[in-house]
mmCIF file of C-alpha atoms in Angstrom:
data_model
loop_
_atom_site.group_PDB
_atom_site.id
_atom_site.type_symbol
_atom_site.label_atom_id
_atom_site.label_comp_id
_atom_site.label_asym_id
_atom_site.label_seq_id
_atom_site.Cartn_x
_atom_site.Cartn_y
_atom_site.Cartn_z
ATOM 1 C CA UNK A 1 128.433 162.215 87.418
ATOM 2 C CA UNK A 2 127.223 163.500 84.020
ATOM 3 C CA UNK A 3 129.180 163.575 81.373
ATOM 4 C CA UNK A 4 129.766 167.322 80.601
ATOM 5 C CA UNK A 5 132.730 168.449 82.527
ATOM 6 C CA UNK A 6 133.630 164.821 82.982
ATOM 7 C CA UNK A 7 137.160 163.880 80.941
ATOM 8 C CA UNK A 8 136.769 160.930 80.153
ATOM 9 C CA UNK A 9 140.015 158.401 79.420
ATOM 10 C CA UNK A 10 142.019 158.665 76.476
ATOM 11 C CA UNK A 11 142.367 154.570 76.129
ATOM 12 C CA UNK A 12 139.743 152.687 74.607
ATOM 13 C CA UNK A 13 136.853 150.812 76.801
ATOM 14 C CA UNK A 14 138.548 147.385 75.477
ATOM 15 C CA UNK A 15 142.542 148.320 76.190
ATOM 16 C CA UNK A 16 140.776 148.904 80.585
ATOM 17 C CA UNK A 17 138.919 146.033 80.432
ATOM 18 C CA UNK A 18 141.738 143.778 79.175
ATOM 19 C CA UNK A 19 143.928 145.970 82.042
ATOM 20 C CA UNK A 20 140.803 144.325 84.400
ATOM 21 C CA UNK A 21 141.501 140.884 83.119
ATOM 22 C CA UNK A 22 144.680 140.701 84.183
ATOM 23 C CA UNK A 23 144.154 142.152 88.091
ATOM 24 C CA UNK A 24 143.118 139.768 90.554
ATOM 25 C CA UNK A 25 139.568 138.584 91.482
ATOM 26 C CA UNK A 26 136.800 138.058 89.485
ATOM 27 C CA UNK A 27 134.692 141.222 88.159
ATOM 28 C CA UNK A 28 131.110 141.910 88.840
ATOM 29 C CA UNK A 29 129.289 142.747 86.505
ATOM 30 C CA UNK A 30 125.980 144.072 86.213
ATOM 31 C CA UNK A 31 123.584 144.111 83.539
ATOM 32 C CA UNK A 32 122.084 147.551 82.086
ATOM 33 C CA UNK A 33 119.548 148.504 79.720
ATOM 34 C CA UNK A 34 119.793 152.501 79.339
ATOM 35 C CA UNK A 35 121.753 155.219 79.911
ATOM 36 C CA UNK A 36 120.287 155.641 83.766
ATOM 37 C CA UNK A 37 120.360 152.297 84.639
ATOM 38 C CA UNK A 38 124.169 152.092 83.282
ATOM 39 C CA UNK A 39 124.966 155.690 85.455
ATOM 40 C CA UNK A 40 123.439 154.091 88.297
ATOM 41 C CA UNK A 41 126.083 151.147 88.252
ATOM 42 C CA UNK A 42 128.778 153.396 87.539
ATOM 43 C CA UNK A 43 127.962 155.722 90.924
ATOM 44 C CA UNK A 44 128.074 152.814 93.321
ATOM 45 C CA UNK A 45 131.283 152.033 92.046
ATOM 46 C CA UNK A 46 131.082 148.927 89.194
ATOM 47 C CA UNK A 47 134.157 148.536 87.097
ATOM 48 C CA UNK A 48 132.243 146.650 84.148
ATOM 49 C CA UNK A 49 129.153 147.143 82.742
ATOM 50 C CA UNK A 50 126.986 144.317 80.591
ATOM 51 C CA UNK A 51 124.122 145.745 78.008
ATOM 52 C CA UNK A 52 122.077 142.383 78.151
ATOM 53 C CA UNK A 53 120.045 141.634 75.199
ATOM 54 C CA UNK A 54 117.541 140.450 77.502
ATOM 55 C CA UNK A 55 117.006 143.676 79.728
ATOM 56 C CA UNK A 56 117.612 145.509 76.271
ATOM 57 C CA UNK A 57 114.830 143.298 74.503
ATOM 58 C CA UNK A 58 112.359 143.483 77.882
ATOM 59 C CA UNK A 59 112.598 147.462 77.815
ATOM 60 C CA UNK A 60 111.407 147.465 74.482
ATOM 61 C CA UNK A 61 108.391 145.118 75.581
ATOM 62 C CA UNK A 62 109.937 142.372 73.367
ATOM 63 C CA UNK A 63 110.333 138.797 73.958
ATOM 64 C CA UNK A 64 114.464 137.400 74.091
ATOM 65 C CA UNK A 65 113.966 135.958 70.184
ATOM 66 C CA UNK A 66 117.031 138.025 68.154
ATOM 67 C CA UNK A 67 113.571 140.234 67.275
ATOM 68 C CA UNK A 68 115.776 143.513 68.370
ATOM 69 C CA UNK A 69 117.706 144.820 65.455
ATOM 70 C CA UNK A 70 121.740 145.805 65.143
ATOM 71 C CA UNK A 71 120.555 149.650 65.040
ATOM 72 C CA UNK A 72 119.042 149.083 68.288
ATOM 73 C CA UNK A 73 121.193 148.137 69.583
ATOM 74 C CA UNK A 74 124.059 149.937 68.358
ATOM 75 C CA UNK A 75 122.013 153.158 69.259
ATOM 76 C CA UNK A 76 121.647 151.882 72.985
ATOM 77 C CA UNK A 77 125.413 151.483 72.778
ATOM 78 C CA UNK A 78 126.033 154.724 71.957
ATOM 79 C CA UNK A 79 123.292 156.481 74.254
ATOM 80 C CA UNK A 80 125.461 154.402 77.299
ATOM 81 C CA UNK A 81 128.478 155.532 76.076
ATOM 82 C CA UNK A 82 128.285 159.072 75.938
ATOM 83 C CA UNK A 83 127.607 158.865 79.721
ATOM 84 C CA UNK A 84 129.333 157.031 81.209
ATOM 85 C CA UNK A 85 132.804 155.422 81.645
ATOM 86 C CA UNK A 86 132.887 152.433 82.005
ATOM 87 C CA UNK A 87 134.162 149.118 79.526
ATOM 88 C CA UNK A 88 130.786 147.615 78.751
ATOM 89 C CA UNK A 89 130.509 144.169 77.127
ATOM 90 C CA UNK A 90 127.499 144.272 74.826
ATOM 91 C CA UNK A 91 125.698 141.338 73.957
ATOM 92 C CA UNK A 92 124.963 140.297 70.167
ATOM 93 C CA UNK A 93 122.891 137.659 70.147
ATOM 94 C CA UNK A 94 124.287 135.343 66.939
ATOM 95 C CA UNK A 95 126.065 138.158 65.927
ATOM 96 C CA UNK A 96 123.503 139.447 63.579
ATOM 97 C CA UNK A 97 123.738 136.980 60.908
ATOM 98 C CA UNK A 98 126.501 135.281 59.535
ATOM 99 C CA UNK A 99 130.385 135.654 59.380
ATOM 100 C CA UNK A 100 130.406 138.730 57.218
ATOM 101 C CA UNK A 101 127.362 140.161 59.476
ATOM 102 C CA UNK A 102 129.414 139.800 62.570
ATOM 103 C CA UNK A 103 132.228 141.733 60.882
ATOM 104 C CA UNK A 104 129.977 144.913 60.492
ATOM 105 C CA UNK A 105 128.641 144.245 64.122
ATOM 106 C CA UNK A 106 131.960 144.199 65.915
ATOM 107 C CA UNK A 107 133.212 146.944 63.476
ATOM 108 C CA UNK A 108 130.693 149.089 64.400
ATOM 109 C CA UNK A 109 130.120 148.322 67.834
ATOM 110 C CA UNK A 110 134.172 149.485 68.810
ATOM 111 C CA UNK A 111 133.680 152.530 66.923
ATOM 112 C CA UNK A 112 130.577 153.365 69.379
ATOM 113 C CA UNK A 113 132.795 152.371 72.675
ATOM 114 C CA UNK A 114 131.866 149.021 73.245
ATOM 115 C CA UNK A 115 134.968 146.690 74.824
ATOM 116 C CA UNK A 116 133.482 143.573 74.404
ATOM 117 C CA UNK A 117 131.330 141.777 72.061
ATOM 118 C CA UNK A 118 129.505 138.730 73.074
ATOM 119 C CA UNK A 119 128.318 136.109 70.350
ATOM 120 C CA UNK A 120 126.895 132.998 71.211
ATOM 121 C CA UNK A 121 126.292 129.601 68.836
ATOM 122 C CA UNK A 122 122.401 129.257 69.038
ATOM 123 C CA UNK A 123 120.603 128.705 65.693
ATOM 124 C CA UNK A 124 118.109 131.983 64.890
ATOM 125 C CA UNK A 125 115.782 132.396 65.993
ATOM 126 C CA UNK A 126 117.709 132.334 69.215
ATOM 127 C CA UNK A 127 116.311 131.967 73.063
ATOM 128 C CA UNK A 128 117.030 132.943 76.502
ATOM 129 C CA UNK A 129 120.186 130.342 77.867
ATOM 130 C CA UNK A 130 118.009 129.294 80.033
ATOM 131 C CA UNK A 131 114.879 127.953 78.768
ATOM 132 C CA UNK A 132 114.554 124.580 76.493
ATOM 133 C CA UNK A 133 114.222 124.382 73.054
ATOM 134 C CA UNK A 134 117.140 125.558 72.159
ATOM 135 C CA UNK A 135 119.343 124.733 68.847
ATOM 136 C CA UNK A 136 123.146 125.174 68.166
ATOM 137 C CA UNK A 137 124.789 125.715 65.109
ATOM 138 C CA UNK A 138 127.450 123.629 63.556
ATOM 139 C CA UNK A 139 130.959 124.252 65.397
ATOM 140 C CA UNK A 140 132.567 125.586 62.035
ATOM 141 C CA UNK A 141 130.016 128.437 61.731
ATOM 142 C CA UNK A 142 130.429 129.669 65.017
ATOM 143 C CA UNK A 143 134.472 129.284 64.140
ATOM 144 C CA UNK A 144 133.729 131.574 61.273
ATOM 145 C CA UNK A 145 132.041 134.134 63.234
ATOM 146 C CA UNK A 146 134.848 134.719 66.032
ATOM 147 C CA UNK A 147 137.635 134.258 63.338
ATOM 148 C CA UNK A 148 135.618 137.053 61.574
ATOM 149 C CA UNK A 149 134.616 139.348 64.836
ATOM 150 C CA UNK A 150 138.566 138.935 65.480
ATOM 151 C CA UNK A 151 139.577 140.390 61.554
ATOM 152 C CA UNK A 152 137.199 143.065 62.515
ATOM 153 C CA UNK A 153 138.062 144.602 65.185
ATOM 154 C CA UNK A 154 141.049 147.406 65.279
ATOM 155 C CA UNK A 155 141.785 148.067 68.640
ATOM 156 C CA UNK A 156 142.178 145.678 71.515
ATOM 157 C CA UNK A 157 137.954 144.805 71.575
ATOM 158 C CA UNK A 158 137.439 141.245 73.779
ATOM 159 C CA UNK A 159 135.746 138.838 71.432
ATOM 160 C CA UNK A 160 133.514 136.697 74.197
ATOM 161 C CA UNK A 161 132.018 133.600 72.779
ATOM 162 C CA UNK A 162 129.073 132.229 74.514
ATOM 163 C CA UNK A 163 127.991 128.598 73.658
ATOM 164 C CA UNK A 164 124.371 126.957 74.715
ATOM 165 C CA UNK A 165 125.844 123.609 73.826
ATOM 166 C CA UNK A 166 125.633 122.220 77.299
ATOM 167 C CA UNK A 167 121.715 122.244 77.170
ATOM 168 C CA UNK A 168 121.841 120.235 73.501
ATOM 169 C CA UNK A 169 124.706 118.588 73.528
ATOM 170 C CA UNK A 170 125.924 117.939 76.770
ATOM 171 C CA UNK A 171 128.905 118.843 79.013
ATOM 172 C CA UNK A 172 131.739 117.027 76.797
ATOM 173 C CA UNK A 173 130.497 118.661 74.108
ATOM 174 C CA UNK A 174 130.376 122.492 74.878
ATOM 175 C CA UNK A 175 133.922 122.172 76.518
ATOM 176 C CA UNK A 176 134.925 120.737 73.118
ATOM 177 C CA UNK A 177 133.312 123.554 71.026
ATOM 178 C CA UNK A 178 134.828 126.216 73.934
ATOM 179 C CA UNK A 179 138.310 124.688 73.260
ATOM 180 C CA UNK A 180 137.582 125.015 69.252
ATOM 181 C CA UNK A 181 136.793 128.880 70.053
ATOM 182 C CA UNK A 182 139.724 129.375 72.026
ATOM 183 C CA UNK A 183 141.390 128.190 68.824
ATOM 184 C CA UNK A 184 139.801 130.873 66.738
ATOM 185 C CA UNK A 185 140.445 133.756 68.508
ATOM 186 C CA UNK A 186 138.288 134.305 71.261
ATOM 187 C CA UNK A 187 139.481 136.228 74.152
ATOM 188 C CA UNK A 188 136.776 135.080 76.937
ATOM 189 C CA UNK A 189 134.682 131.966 77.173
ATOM 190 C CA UNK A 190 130.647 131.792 78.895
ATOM 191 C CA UNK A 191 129.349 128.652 79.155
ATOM 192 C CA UNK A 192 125.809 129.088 79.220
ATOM 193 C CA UNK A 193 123.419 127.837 81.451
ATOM 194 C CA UNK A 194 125.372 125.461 82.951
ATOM 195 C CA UNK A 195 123.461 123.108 85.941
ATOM 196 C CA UNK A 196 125.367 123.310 88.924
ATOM 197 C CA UNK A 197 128.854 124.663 90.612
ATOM 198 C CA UNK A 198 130.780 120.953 89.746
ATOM 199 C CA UNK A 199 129.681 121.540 86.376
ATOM 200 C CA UNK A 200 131.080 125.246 86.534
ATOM 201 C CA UNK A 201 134.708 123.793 87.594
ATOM 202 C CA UNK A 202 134.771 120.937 85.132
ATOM 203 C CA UNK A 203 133.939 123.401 82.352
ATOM 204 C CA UNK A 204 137.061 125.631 84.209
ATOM 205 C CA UNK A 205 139.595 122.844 84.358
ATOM 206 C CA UNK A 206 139.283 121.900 80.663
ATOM 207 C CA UNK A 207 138.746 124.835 79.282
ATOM 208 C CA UNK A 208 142.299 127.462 79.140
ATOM 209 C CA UNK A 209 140.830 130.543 78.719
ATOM 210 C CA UNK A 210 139.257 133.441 80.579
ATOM 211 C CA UNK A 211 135.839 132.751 81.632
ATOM 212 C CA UNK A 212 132.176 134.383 82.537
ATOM 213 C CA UNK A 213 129.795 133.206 83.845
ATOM 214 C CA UNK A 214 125.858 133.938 83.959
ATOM 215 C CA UNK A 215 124.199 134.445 87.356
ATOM 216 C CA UNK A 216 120.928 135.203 85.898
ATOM 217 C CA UNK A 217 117.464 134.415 88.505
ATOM 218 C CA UNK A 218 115.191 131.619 87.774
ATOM 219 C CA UNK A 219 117.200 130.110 85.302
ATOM 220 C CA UNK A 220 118.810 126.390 85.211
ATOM 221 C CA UNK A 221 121.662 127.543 87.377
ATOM 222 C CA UNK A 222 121.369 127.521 91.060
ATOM 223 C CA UNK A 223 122.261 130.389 92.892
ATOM 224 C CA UNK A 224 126.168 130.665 93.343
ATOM 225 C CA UNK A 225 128.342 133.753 94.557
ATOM 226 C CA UNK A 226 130.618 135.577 93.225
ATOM 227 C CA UNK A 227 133.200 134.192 95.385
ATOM 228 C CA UNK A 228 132.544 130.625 94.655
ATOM 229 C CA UNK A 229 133.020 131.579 90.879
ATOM 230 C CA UNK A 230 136.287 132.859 91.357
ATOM 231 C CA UNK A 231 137.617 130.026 93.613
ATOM 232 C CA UNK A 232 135.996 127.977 90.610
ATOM 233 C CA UNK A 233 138.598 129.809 87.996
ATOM 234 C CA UNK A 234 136.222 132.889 86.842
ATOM 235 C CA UNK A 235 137.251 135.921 85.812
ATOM 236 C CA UNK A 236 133.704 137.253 85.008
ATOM 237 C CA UNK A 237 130.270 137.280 86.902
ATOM 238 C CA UNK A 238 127.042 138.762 84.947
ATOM 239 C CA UNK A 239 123.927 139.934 86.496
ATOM 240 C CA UNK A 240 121.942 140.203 82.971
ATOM 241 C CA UNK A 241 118.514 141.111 83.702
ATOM 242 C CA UNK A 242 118.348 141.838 87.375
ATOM 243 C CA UNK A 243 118.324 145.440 87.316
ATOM 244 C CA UNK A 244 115.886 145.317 84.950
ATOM 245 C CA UNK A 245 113.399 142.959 87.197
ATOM 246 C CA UNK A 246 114.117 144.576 90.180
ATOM 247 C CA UNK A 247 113.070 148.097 88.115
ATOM 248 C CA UNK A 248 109.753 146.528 86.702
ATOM 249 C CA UNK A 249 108.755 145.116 90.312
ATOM 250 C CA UNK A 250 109.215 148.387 92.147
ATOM 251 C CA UNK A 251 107.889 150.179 89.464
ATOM 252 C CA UNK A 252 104.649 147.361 89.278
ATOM 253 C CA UNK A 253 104.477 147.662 93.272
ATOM 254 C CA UNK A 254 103.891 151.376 92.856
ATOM 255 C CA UNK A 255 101.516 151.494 89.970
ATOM 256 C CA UNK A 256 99.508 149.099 92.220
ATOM 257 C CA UNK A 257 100.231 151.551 95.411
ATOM 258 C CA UNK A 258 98.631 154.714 93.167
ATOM 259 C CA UNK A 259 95.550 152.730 91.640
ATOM 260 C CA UNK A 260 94.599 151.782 95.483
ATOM 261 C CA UNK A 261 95.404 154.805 97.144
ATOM 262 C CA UNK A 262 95.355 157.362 95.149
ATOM 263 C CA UNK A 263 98.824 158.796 96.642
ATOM 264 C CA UNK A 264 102.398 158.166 96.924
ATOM 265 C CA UNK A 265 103.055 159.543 100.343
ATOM 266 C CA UNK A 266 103.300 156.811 102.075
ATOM 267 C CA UNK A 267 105.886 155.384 99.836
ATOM 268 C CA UNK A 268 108.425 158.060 99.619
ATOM 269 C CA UNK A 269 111.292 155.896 101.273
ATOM 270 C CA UNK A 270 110.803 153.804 98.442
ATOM 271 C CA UNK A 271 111.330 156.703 95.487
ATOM 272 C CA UNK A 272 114.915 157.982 94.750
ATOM 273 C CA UNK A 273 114.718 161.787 96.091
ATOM 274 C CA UNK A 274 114.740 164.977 93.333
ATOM 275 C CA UNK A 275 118.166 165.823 94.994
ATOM 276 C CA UNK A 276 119.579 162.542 94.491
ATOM 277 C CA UNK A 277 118.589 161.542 90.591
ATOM 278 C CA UNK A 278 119.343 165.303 90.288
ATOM 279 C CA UNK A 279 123.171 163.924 91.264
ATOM 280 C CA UNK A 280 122.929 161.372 89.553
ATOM 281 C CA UNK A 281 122.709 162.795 85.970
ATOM 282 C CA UNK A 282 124.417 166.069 86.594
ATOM 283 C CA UNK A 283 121.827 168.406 86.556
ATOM 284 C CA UNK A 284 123.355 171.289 88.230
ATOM 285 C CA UNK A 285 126.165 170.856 85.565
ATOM 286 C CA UNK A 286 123.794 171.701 83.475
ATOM 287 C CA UNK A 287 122.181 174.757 85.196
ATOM 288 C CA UNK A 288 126.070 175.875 85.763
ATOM 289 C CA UNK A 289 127.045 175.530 81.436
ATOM 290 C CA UNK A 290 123.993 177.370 80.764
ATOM 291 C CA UNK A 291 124.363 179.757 83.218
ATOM 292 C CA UNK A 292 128.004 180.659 82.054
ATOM 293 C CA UNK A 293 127.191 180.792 78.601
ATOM 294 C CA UNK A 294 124.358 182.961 79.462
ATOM 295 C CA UNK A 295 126.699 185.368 80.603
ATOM 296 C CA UNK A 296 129.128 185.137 78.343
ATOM 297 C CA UNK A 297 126.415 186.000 75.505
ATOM 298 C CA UNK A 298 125.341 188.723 77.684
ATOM 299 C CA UNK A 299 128.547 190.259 77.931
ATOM 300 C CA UNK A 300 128.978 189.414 73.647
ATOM 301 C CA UNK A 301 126.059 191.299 73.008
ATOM 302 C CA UNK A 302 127.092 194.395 75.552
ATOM 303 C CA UNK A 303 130.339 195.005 73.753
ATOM 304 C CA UNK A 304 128.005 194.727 70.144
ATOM 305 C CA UNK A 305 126.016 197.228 71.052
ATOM 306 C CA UNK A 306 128.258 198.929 72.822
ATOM 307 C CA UNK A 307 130.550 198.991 68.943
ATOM 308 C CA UNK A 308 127.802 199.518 66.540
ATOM 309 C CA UNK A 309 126.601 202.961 68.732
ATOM 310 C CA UNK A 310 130.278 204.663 68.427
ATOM 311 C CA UNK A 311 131.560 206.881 70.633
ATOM 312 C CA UNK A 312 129.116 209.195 72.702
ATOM 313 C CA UNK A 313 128.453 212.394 71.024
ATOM 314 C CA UNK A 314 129.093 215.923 73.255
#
């Protein structure tokens, strides 16, 4: 899996994942937050990968408030990249800032290998989708940003627009902002926290666009599959933070495991093996390049020596 002797494809993230938007079914997608989680989704065979600002934000022991900066998270975009893959739709809060922010962002951003850039209309400092409190910006700014984020870009990078709207303003009114940001330029719509399936198709029949939606846990959304998304007109799915729960309770469970018992042993079956993170990253790769190099120095400094000593004297 690692990245070494991997070749990795000559088209851009953003030209496969707009090859993935026009296949059939709707695309899981799961949320990372480092290079290893994003390696993990890769091996078990995910086509799409999702940085979420909220796993990103929540690995950094920071609350979901736009407090991470752009270099953050452009270096986590790059760190994912050189590993593995996969398109990856990174989310950008706001966008940064304003119009000529969100230039830079999505500017930057495709030049590190993201194919996707998510901005969504929430007035800074932002929240989490799904808890209240929330404000939206005019329509016409977020207009600006995607009509910006689409000037920007230089390749084929998928401009998602993600409005909160339907928390603040109502249902009407985020399908009538979504229709406005169709009309800029984006290339995928998310309707954010959204309250139940019905609400999900509405949303789908007035709305022309591809779609995502957020199946985050213990947010204002009930639970619904991926299949009822895509019989509901979805092309996307996210899973933002789960990985990154699921990683803090099994790590919490086993911090709790050591303090009590002082050993791990009896919960091997629940630790990935040596062999298989090993696999995972490519670490025999590794042993093999240095190996060969090894060698090949060895054999370098052999014929050095082997000059500078001249011919053997009789």
């Amino acid at each position: 899996m690692a990245y070494l002797y991997r070749k990795k494809s000559d088209l851009h993230p953003a030209v496969r994942l707009r090859k993935l938007m026009k296949g059939s079914g709707i695309i899981i997608v799961p949320g990372v937050f480092d290079p290893a989680s994003a390696l993990l989704a890769e091996s078990v065979g995910f086509k799409a990968i999702y940085l979420s600002g909220a796993a990103l934000t929540g690995s950094l022991a920071m609350p979901d408030l736009s407090i991470i900066t752009f270099s953050e998270v452009l270096g986590a975009t790059r760190r994912i990249m050189e590993v593995v893959d996969l398109p990856m739709i990174v989310d950008t809060d706001t966008g940064f800032g304003e119009a000529i922010n969100v230039y830079r962002t999505v500017k930057e951003l495709e030049e590190a290998g993201a194919a996707a850039v998510q901005i969504e209309d929430q007035v800074l400092p932002k929240k989490c989708g799904h808890l209240s409190g929330k404000h939206v910006v005019p329509a016409d700014e977020m207009v600006k940003k995607i009509m910006s984020a689409v000037e920007a870009r230089r390749s084929d990078m998928v401009i998602v627009a993600r409005t909160d709207a339907r928390e603040v303003e109502g249902l009407d009114a985020a399908i009538e902002r979504a229709q406005m940001y169709v009309e800029a330029g984006a290339d995928v719509i998310f309707p954010e926290a959204l309250h139940n399936l019905e609400e999900f198709k509405e949303f789908s029949r007035k709305v022309k666009a591809p779609l995502l939606a957020n199946m985050t846990e213990f947010g204002k959304t009930p639970y619904i599959t991926a299949k009822e998304f895509e019989e509901a007109g979805y092309k996307f799915v996210i899973f933002p933070v789960t990985t990154f729960r699921a990683a803090m309770k099994a790590m919490k469970d086993v911090l709790l495991e050591l303090k009590e018992k002082g050993t791990q042993k009896h919960i091997l079956d629940k630790l990935m093996t040596r062999q298989e993170f090993y696999e995972l990253i490519g670490y025999y790769e590794y042993e093999k390049m240095d190996s060969q190099i090894a060698e090949k120095a060895e054999a370098l400094m052999s014929e050095l020596k082997r000059r500078t000593q001249g011919p053997t004297q009789k």
